[in-house]
Structure formats: structure tokens, C-alpha cells
Amino acid sequence: MASNSYCQGYQCEKVSTSDDLPEFSLLARRAPGYSHCTRACGCATCGCFLCSPGCNFWRLYALPKTNNIYQIGRCPTWTITASVILEVGGKTSLIQLVAAKPVHVGNEIFTLQAISTPQVPILYQPMVIKVGTNEAITTAASDPQQPAPGSLGVFQCRSEDDARRFQCTFPHETCSCSPSDFHTKCTCNYRNPMDLWHNQEVKLPFTSGPIKIDYQNHTITAEIAQQTAILVHIAFQNTTISTFHYRAKCAPSVIQQLTGCKSCHSGAQAIIFCQSKLPTTINVECDGTNVQSFPCNNITFQLNIYTDEAEFNKNCPYSCSDKSDG
């Protein structure tokens, strides 16, 4: 909003962005924003009785459109749970293992010690949650206390109580203003969460390749629908153990070359055929840190690669039982 009045001395130059000026309405003064004053013309041609310079007082401020409160955050770390298919004495069961937490199954105790998780960029994307609901989206957004003009989440509050009282802040750079003698025009660059809320490409539950991200009961979960390499400690109690070992050789071959996109949620994929005389598991390592595991029994599987490089020309070593190659 803008207001014109008579300038006294250097009053206009002394106005700071936090000043509570009587020229503004009570609504504008109470709303979070920035106060300004720009010198304007005087004399009768400008509607003034005196020829002293006039003042164009203007304030950039924000008002709420809805009562919705949004929480933005990232998940730098995740609590890993592994779904393990256990076959004992011809009987198959499914157990859930959490790192460092023993699980008792009959006379055995299973403890998950390590797991190889895929380096999927979307797992570390910002999550925008509508407070009080089970609704959330994943999209680029400003980090807390680091508002970036033009991105989602530039209007930030220190707490949920501050948000309900609308005691929040936004960067002045969100809007570009051009004051004149009588008016001030502003162009603002910001994104409203509601503009994305019905976009199925970003709304949770969200599926990208083998990853499914969901938000239920105030908890964000990510399910990875592929096998992976894990290290499990097994303790046997009052059990007689007989073991046998066989060497299962495998021979992978590329059916479909790597295709997809870089720096994206879905990544790139290659279709691999794995030949083996006995059912076994093949472990493939393409980025130096993450190992992807797949069943190998004369079947095909999809290898997922997430990279920022436009060309991926790397050797992917694999291992299968006693055989290692690249």
C-alpha cells in the first residue's frame, strides 16, 4: 500500500523498514513487512499547497489467504528396516530387522549389522507437510532460516504458534518495487504450496523407480522394492547345525542399454539378464558406495543408476557366490 503526505526536513530519508508509521492502515502496520518512503514532487501540480517535497510512504507486507500451516524439512538420515525372507527347515517366513535390534525367531537371534541402501536423490529432497493432516508433497523448497526468493517456503515462522499468530518473516527480495510520485508498483516472485497440492507428480504417496515415499501418522516412510546387500549376525541357541556350500556361477548380460535422465527422481535404468545353473544372488556395484542385489536364476532384472553426469561410462563390478568380475 502507498500513502502521500508532506515531507518535513529529512523525514523520508530517516524511515527504516521496521518503522510503524501512522500513514499506514492498522492492518498494514500489524502485518509482517517492510516500510519505505520515497521523495515525491510538491506544489500545486502535485496536489500540494506548499512547494516543499512530498513523501510517498509505501509498505510491502503479507496477508494470509488460508489457515493452512505447512512444515518444510528434509530427512538427512533414515531409520532402516529390512524385510528378510527366512527359510528354515523348508518353512518360509518374513521378518523385519532394524539395525542393532535383535529379533528372536525360534532358537535363533537375528541382528542387522549393516545394509547397503541406494543413493537415491529423492530421499533427501525437501518434504512439505500440511500440519494436522496426512498430506505432503516433495519438491524443491527453501531450507529453514534460509529463505530463497522465488522458491517454496520463503515465508517462514519460528514455531507453529508463531505461524498461527502470523508472526513470521519473508525476504525483502521476494518482491521488486518501483515507487513513483503517487504510486508504487511491486512484482513478487513466490510459490504458493496450494498451487502444487493437487499435482500428482509431487504429492505423496510418490513413486519413483523402486522407491515409494509416503506420509502417514506423522511419519515419512520410504519403501525400496528391490533386493540389497545386508550383514546379519545370527546367534543359535540349543541348535545342531549342519552346513553345506555350493559354488553358483553367474553370467550377466545387458539386454537394454542404460537409458533415462540425470539429476532426476527416476534416474536411469538398464535391463540385465542373469544366467545361473543354481538359484543365487548377484551383487552389482556401480557408484563405488552402493551395492544393488538381485536374484539370479535365468531371469532379467532392472539396474537403477542415479547420477549427475550426462554420460555414464563406468565399469560396474559384480559378484555372485565365489565369482567376481566386472
Tab-separated table of C-alpha atoms in Angstrom:
chain	number	residue	atom	x	y	z
A	1	MET	CA	0.000	0.000	0.000
A	2	ALA	CA	1.100	3.629	-0.545
A	3	SER	CA	0.211	6.980	1.039
A	4	ASN	CA	1.283	10.543	0.223
A	5	SER	CA	1.892	13.335	2.739
A	6	TYR	CA	4.002	16.425	3.369
A	7	CYS	CA	7.723	15.843	3.996
A	8	GLN	CA	9.268	17.645	6.945
A	9	GLY	CA	13.028	18.064	6.855
A	10	TYR	CA	14.743	14.737	6.210
A	11	GLN	CA	11.849	12.647	7.492
A	12	CYS	CA	11.715	10.457	4.385
A	13	GLU	CA	15.406	9.560	4.498
A	14	LYS	CA	15.110	8.556	8.167
A	15	VAL	CA	12.348	5.996	7.608
A	16	SER	CA	13.532	2.425	8.257
A	17	THR	CA	11.905	-0.781	7.041
A	18	SER	CA	10.704	-1.627	10.574
A	19	ASP	CA	9.017	1.740	11.302
A	20	ASP	CA	5.382	1.767	12.421
A	21	LEU	CA	4.111	4.809	10.506
A	22	PRO	CA	0.699	6.429	11.061
A	23	GLU	CA	0.334	6.871	7.303
A	24	PHE	CA	-0.399	3.146	7.003
A	25	SER	CA	-3.594	1.358	7.982
A	26	LEU	CA	-3.664	-0.684	11.184
A	27	LEU	CA	-3.895	-3.857	9.089
A	28	ALA	CA	-0.741	-2.999	7.137
A	29	ARG	CA	1.164	-1.963	10.264
A	30	ARG	CA	0.409	-5.222	12.095
A	31	ALA	CA	1.216	-7.472	9.142
A	32	PRO	CA	4.803	-8.700	8.642
A	33	GLY	CA	6.508	-6.496	6.085
A	34	TYR	CA	8.761	-3.553	5.277
A	35	SER	CA	8.108	0.218	5.453
A	36	HIS	CA	9.536	2.656	2.911
A	37	CYS	CA	9.451	6.323	1.989
A	38	THR	CA	10.292	7.855	-1.386
A	39	ARG	CA	10.585	11.587	-2.122
A	40	ALA	CA	7.730	12.885	-4.267
A	41	CYS	CA	7.065	16.183	-6.017
A	42	GLY	CA	5.450	19.234	-4.362
A	43	CYS	CA	3.485	22.373	-5.338
A	44	ALA	CA	0.006	22.612	-6.808
A	45	THR	CA	0.814	20.450	-9.822
A	46	CYS	CA	1.249	17.544	-7.442
A	47	GLY	CA	-1.777	18.350	-5.319
A	48	CYS	CA	0.206	20.066	-2.549
A	49	PHE	CA	-0.447	23.574	-1.127
A	50	LEU	CA	3.238	24.038	-0.338
A	51	CYS	CA	6.119	23.548	-2.732
A	52	SER	CA	8.098	21.500	-0.251
A	53	PRO	CA	8.800	17.934	-1.443
A	54	GLY	CA	6.106	15.386	-0.778
A	55	CYS	CA	6.601	11.873	0.566
A	56	ASN	CA	5.370	8.638	-0.919
A	57	PHE	CA	5.084	6.257	2.033
A	58	TRP	CA	4.688	2.658	0.982
A	59	ARG	CA	4.767	-0.700	2.741
A	60	LEU	CA	5.389	-4.182	1.418
A	61	TYR	CA	3.519	-6.678	3.608
A	62	ALA	CA	1.983	-10.158	3.613
A	63	LEU	CA	-1.539	-11.300	4.471
A	64	PRO	CA	-2.791	-14.899	4.905
A	65	LYS	CA	-5.056	-16.415	2.257
A	66	THR	CA	-5.911	-19.580	4.211
A	67	ASN	CA	-5.494	-21.018	7.696
A	68	ASN	CA	-3.236	-23.799	6.413
A	69	ILE	CA	0.152	-24.235	8.099
A	70	TYR	CA	2.949	-26.010	6.260
A	71	GLN	CA	6.073	-27.595	7.678
A	72	ILE	CA	9.164	-27.941	5.479
A	73	GLY	CA	12.040	-30.252	6.280
A	74	ARG	CA	14.471	-32.833	4.995
A	75	CYS	CA	15.391	-36.333	6.119
A	76	PRO	CA	19.212	-36.338	6.265
A	77	THR	CA	19.149	-39.777	7.879
A	78	TRP	CA	16.636	-42.595	7.879
A	79	THR	CA	15.829	-45.418	10.273
A	80	ILE	CA	16.422	-48.509	8.155
A	81	THR	CA	14.160	-51.564	8.352
A	82	ALA	CA	14.983	-54.621	6.237
A	83	SER	CA	12.339	-57.136	5.182
A	84	VAL	CA	14.104	-60.507	5.182
A	85	ILE	CA	12.732	-63.758	3.762
A	86	LEU	CA	13.857	-66.541	6.084
A	87	GLU	CA	13.740	-70.200	5.083
A	88	VAL	CA	14.357	-72.747	7.846
A	89	GLY	CA	13.595	-76.452	7.523
A	90	GLY	CA	11.606	-75.902	4.364
A	91	LYS	CA	9.411	-73.274	6.028
A	92	THR	CA	9.491	-69.680	4.776
A	93	SER	CA	8.719	-66.632	6.905
A	94	LEU	CA	9.145	-62.869	6.620
A	95	ILE	CA	10.884	-60.961	9.415
A	96	GLN	CA	11.552	-57.241	9.873
A	97	LEU	CA	15.033	-56.259	11.021
A	98	VAL	CA	16.040	-52.865	12.407
A	99	ALA	CA	19.709	-52.016	12.816
A	100	ALA	CA	21.199	-53.185	16.151
A	101	LYS	CA	17.851	-54.557	17.422
A	102	PRO	CA	17.832	-58.365	17.960
A	103	VAL	CA	14.862	-60.334	16.648
A	104	HIS	CA	14.080	-63.773	18.138
A	105	VAL	CA	12.774	-66.447	15.773
A	106	GLY	CA	12.556	-69.850	17.448
A	107	ASN	CA	16.017	-70.727	18.727
A	108	GLU	CA	17.733	-68.123	16.556
A	109	ILE	CA	18.505	-64.461	17.205
A	110	PHE	CA	18.952	-62.206	14.167
A	111	THR	CA	20.652	-58.801	14.404
A	112	LEU	CA	21.003	-56.452	11.431
A	113	GLN	CA	24.534	-55.032	11.495
A	114	ALA	CA	24.836	-53.256	8.133
A	115	ILE	CA	22.810	-52.630	4.985
A	116	SER	CA	23.583	-51.164	1.585
A	117	THR	CA	20.985	-48.534	0.666
A	118	PRO	CA	20.719	-46.971	-2.805
A	119	GLN	CA	21.869	-43.368	-3.198
A	120	VAL	CA	18.531	-42.015	-4.400
A	121	PRO	CA	18.395	-38.176	-4.573
A	122	ILE	CA	14.679	-38.023	-3.810
A	123	LEU	CA	15.285	-39.423	-0.316
A	124	TYR	CA	16.997	-36.145	0.573
A	125	GLN	CA	14.567	-33.782	-1.177
A	126	PRO	CA	12.586	-31.288	0.947
A	127	MET	CA	9.215	-32.527	2.187
A	128	VAL	CA	6.317	-30.087	2.599
A	129	ILE	CA	3.725	-31.284	5.133
A	130	LYS	CA	0.299	-29.745	5.722
A	131	VAL	CA	0.137	-29.618	9.517
A	132	GLY	CA	-2.767	-31.542	11.050
A	133	THR	CA	-3.274	-33.799	8.018
A	134	ASN	CA	-1.707	-36.837	6.362
A	135	GLU	CA	-0.941	-34.786	3.248
A	136	ALA	CA	2.534	-33.925	1.990
A	137	ILE	CA	4.454	-33.181	-1.200
A	138	THR	CA	8.110	-33.448	-2.178
A	139	THR	CA	9.548	-30.538	-4.156
A	140	ALA	CA	12.357	-28.004	-4.165
A	141	ALA	CA	11.892	-25.564	-1.275
A	142	SER	CA	13.746	-23.115	0.949
A	143	ASP	CA	15.577	-24.587	3.910
A	144	PRO	CA	14.653	-23.375	7.428
A	145	GLN	CA	16.234	-19.980	8.178
A	146	GLN	CA	17.496	-19.845	4.592
A	147	PRO	CA	14.629	-18.441	2.501
A	148	ALA	CA	15.417	-18.295	-1.208
A	149	PRO	CA	13.258	-15.787	-3.149
A	150	GLY	CA	11.240	-17.487	-5.854
A	151	SER	CA	11.130	-20.864	-4.117
A	152	LEU	CA	8.516	-22.547	-1.975
A	153	GLY	CA	8.689	-21.684	1.721
A	154	VAL	CA	10.109	-18.135	1.704
A	155	PHE	CA	7.526	-17.064	4.311
A	156	GLN	CA	8.965	-18.638	7.455
A	157	CYS	CA	7.891	-18.844	11.093
A	158	ARG	CA	9.972	-19.867	14.099
A	159	SER	CA	7.272	-22.144	15.525
A	160	GLU	CA	3.774	-23.441	14.872
A	161	ASP	CA	2.402	-20.947	17.422
A	162	ASP	CA	4.065	-18.077	15.547
A	163	ALA	CA	2.540	-19.391	12.331
A	164	ARG	CA	-0.956	-19.407	13.857
A	165	ARG	CA	-0.427	-15.805	15.019
A	166	PHE	CA	1.094	-14.915	11.637
A	167	GLN	CA	4.239	-13.621	13.327
A	168	CYS	CA	6.573	-14.587	10.526
A	169	THR	CA	9.081	-13.080	8.100
A	170	PHE	CA	9.904	-13.130	4.410
A	171	PRO	CA	12.922	-11.741	2.498
A	172	HIS	CA	12.511	-8.276	1.028
A	173	GLU	CA	13.963	-9.618	-2.238
A	174	THR	CA	10.762	-11.603	-2.736
A	175	CYS	CA	9.294	-8.503	-4.387
A	176	SER	CA	10.751	-5.921	-6.751
A	177	CYS	CA	9.115	-2.491	-6.299
A	178	SER	CA	9.184	0.682	-8.410
A	179	PRO	CA	7.972	3.763	-6.463
A	180	SER	CA	6.834	6.963	-8.216
A	181	ASP	CA	5.386	10.285	-7.031
A	182	PHE	CA	1.927	8.879	-6.399
A	183	HIS	CA	2.066	5.101	-6.684
A	184	THR	CA	4.310	2.115	-6.042
A	185	LYS	CA	4.160	-0.964	-8.237
A	186	CYS	CA	5.560	-4.270	-6.998
A	187	THR	CA	6.154	-7.585	-8.714
A	188	CYS	CA	6.522	-10.535	-6.349
A	189	ASN	CA	8.122	-13.884	-7.107
A	190	TYR	CA	6.947	-16.631	-4.769
A	191	ARG	CA	5.282	-20.041	-4.910
A	192	ASN	CA	2.115	-20.984	-3.086
A	193	PRO	CA	2.043	-24.573	-1.741
A	194	MET	CA	-1.615	-24.837	-2.746
A	195	ASP	CA	-0.587	-24.455	-6.398
A	196	LEU	CA	1.224	-27.807	-6.125
A	197	TRP	CA	-1.057	-29.626	-3.720
A	198	HIS	CA	-3.072	-31.469	-6.357
A	199	ASN	CA	-0.096	-32.169	-8.618
A	200	GLN	CA	0.189	-35.964	-8.625
A	201	GLU	CA	3.815	-35.739	-9.787
A	202	VAL	CA	4.933	-34.366	-6.407
A	203	LYS	CA	2.187	-35.432	-3.990
A	204	LEU	CA	2.781	-38.285	-1.553
A	205	PRO	CA	2.465	-41.249	-1.864
A	206	PHE	CA	5.116	-40.733	-4.523
A	207	THR	CA	6.694	-43.493	-6.602
A	208	SER	CA	9.972	-43.140	-8.489
A	209	GLY	CA	11.534	-46.309	-9.870
A	210	PRO	CA	11.902	-48.789	-6.979
A	211	ILE	CA	11.229	-46.068	-4.365
A	212	LYS	CA	7.835	-45.311	-2.814
A	213	ILE	CA	7.624	-42.403	-0.344
A	214	ASP	CA	4.538	-41.925	1.819
A	215	TYR	CA	3.384	-39.835	4.784
A	216	GLN	CA	1.045	-41.422	7.312
A	217	ASN	CA	0.515	-40.932	11.059
A	218	HIS	CA	3.005	-38.047	11.183
A	219	THR	CA	5.762	-40.269	9.789
A	220	ILE	CA	7.530	-40.185	6.418
A	221	THR	CA	8.399	-43.642	5.097
A	222	ALA	CA	10.340	-44.763	2.029
A	223	GLU	CA	9.943	-48.298	0.702
A	224	ILE	CA	12.629	-49.625	-1.645
A	225	ALA	CA	11.220	-52.504	-3.677
A	226	GLN	CA	14.485	-54.180	-4.587
A	227	GLN	CA	16.934	-56.570	-3.016
A	228	THR	CA	20.055	-55.207	-1.372
A	229	ALA	CA	23.134	-56.487	0.419
A	230	ILE	CA	22.890	-56.801	4.210
A	231	LEU	CA	25.105	-58.083	7.006
A	232	VAL	CA	23.204	-60.088	9.628
A	233	HIS	CA	24.567	-61.657	12.803
A	234	ILE	CA	22.820	-64.933	13.662
A	235	ALA	CA	23.065	-66.498	17.113
A	236	PHE	CA	21.871	-70.106	17.541
A	237	GLN	CA	20.649	-71.476	20.862
A	238	ASN	CA	20.348	-75.210	21.622
A	239	THR	CA	20.661	-75.995	17.935
A	240	THR	CA	22.567	-78.623	15.979
A	241	ILE	CA	23.857	-77.098	12.755
A	242	SER	CA	24.777	-78.843	9.519
A	243	THR	CA	26.075	-76.680	6.696
A	244	PHE	CA	26.841	-77.207	3.038
A	245	HIS	CA	28.320	-74.873	0.470
A	246	TYR	CA	27.948	-74.754	-3.285
A	247	ARG	CA	29.523	-72.507	-5.858
A	248	ALA	CA	26.951	-70.813	-8.016
A	249	LYS	CA	28.475	-69.104	-11.025
A	250	CYS	CA	26.503	-66.382	-12.759
A	251	ALA	CA	26.801	-64.704	-16.148
A	252	PRO	CA	25.022	-61.330	-16.525
A	253	SER	CA	24.432	-59.810	-19.957
A	254	VAL	CA	22.928	-56.458	-20.953
A	255	ILE	CA	19.532	-56.736	-22.649
A	256	GLN	CA	18.789	-52.995	-22.770
A	257	GLN	CA	21.433	-50.292	-22.531
A	258	LEU	CA	21.241	-47.594	-19.853
A	259	THR	CA	18.533	-45.022	-20.625
A	260	GLY	CA	16.898	-42.296	-18.545
A	261	CYS	CA	17.816	-38.905	-17.135
A	262	LYS	CA	20.490	-37.307	-14.951
A	263	SER	CA	19.834	-35.295	-11.785
A	264	CYS	CA	16.235	-36.537	-11.660
A	265	HIS	CA	13.986	-38.595	-9.420
A	266	SER	CA	13.622	-41.581	-11.738
A	267	GLY	CA	17.299	-41.851	-12.716
A	268	ALA	CA	18.421	-44.207	-15.489
A	269	GLN	CA	17.747	-47.914	-15.953
A	270	ALA	CA	19.347	-50.861	-17.695
A	271	ILE	CA	17.805	-54.302	-18.201
A	272	ILE	CA	20.127	-57.187	-17.330
A	273	PHE	CA	19.693	-60.925	-17.932
A	274	CYS	CA	21.410	-63.118	-15.350
A	275	GLN	CA	22.170	-66.752	-16.167
A	276	SER	CA	22.992	-69.307	-13.469
A	277	LYS	CA	22.735	-73.078	-13.130
A	278	LEU	CA	21.636	-72.739	-9.498
A	279	PRO	CA	19.447	-70.054	-7.869
A	280	THR	CA	21.699	-67.416	-6.354
A	281	THR	CA	22.071	-63.663	-5.868
A	282	ILE	CA	24.142	-61.229	-7.900
A	283	ASN	CA	25.556	-58.058	-6.323
A	284	VAL	CA	26.280	-55.099	-8.619
A	285	GLU	CA	28.258	-52.005	-7.617
A	286	CYS	CA	28.276	-49.000	-9.972
A	287	ASP	CA	28.960	-45.902	-7.885
A	288	GLY	CA	31.642	-47.097	-5.506
A	289	THR	CA	29.412	-46.992	-2.425
A	290	ASN	CA	26.071	-48.633	-3.118
A	291	VAL	CA	25.589	-52.334	-3.852
A	292	GLN	CA	22.391	-53.476	-5.550
A	293	SER	CA	21.388	-57.122	-5.177
A	294	PHE	CA	19.157	-59.135	-7.500
A	295	PRO	CA	18.048	-62.767	-7.765
A	296	CYS	CA	19.918	-64.655	-10.478
A	297	ASN	CA	18.202	-67.711	-11.883
A	298	ASN	CA	17.965	-67.229	-15.656
A	299	ILE	CA	15.809	-64.110	-15.225
A	300	THR	CA	16.049	-60.396	-16.025
A	301	PHE	CA	16.295	-57.509	-13.562
A	302	GLN	CA	16.364	-53.712	-13.758
A	303	LEU	CA	19.518	-51.921	-12.637
A	304	ASN	CA	18.866	-48.361	-11.388
A	305	ILE	CA	21.536	-45.656	-11.663
A	306	TYR	CA	21.266	-42.159	-10.126
A	307	THR	CA	23.909	-39.714	-11.340
A	308	ASP	CA	24.528	-36.040	-12.137
A	309	GLU	CA	26.599	-36.926	-15.208
A	310	ALA	CA	25.172	-36.684	-18.730
A	311	GLU	CA	27.309	-39.643	-19.832
A	312	PHE	CA	27.729	-42.698	-17.634
A	313	ASN	CA	30.749	-44.653	-18.787
A	314	LYS	CA	31.793	-46.676	-15.775
A	315	ASN	CA	32.612	-50.266	-15.111
A	316	CYS	CA	30.145	-51.956	-12.745
A	317	PRO	CA	31.823	-54.837	-10.876
A	318	TYR	CA	29.592	-57.714	-9.857
A	319	SER	CA	29.916	-60.675	-7.560
A	320	CYS	CA	27.988	-63.900	-7.411
A	321	SER	CA	28.880	-66.555	-4.874
A	322	ASP	CA	32.612	-67.204	-5.375
A	323	LYS	CA	32.811	-65.434	-8.721
A	324	SER	CA	33.783	-61.781	-9.117
A	325	ASP	CA	34.097	-59.876	-12.346
A	326	GLY	CA	33.339	-56.505	-13.940
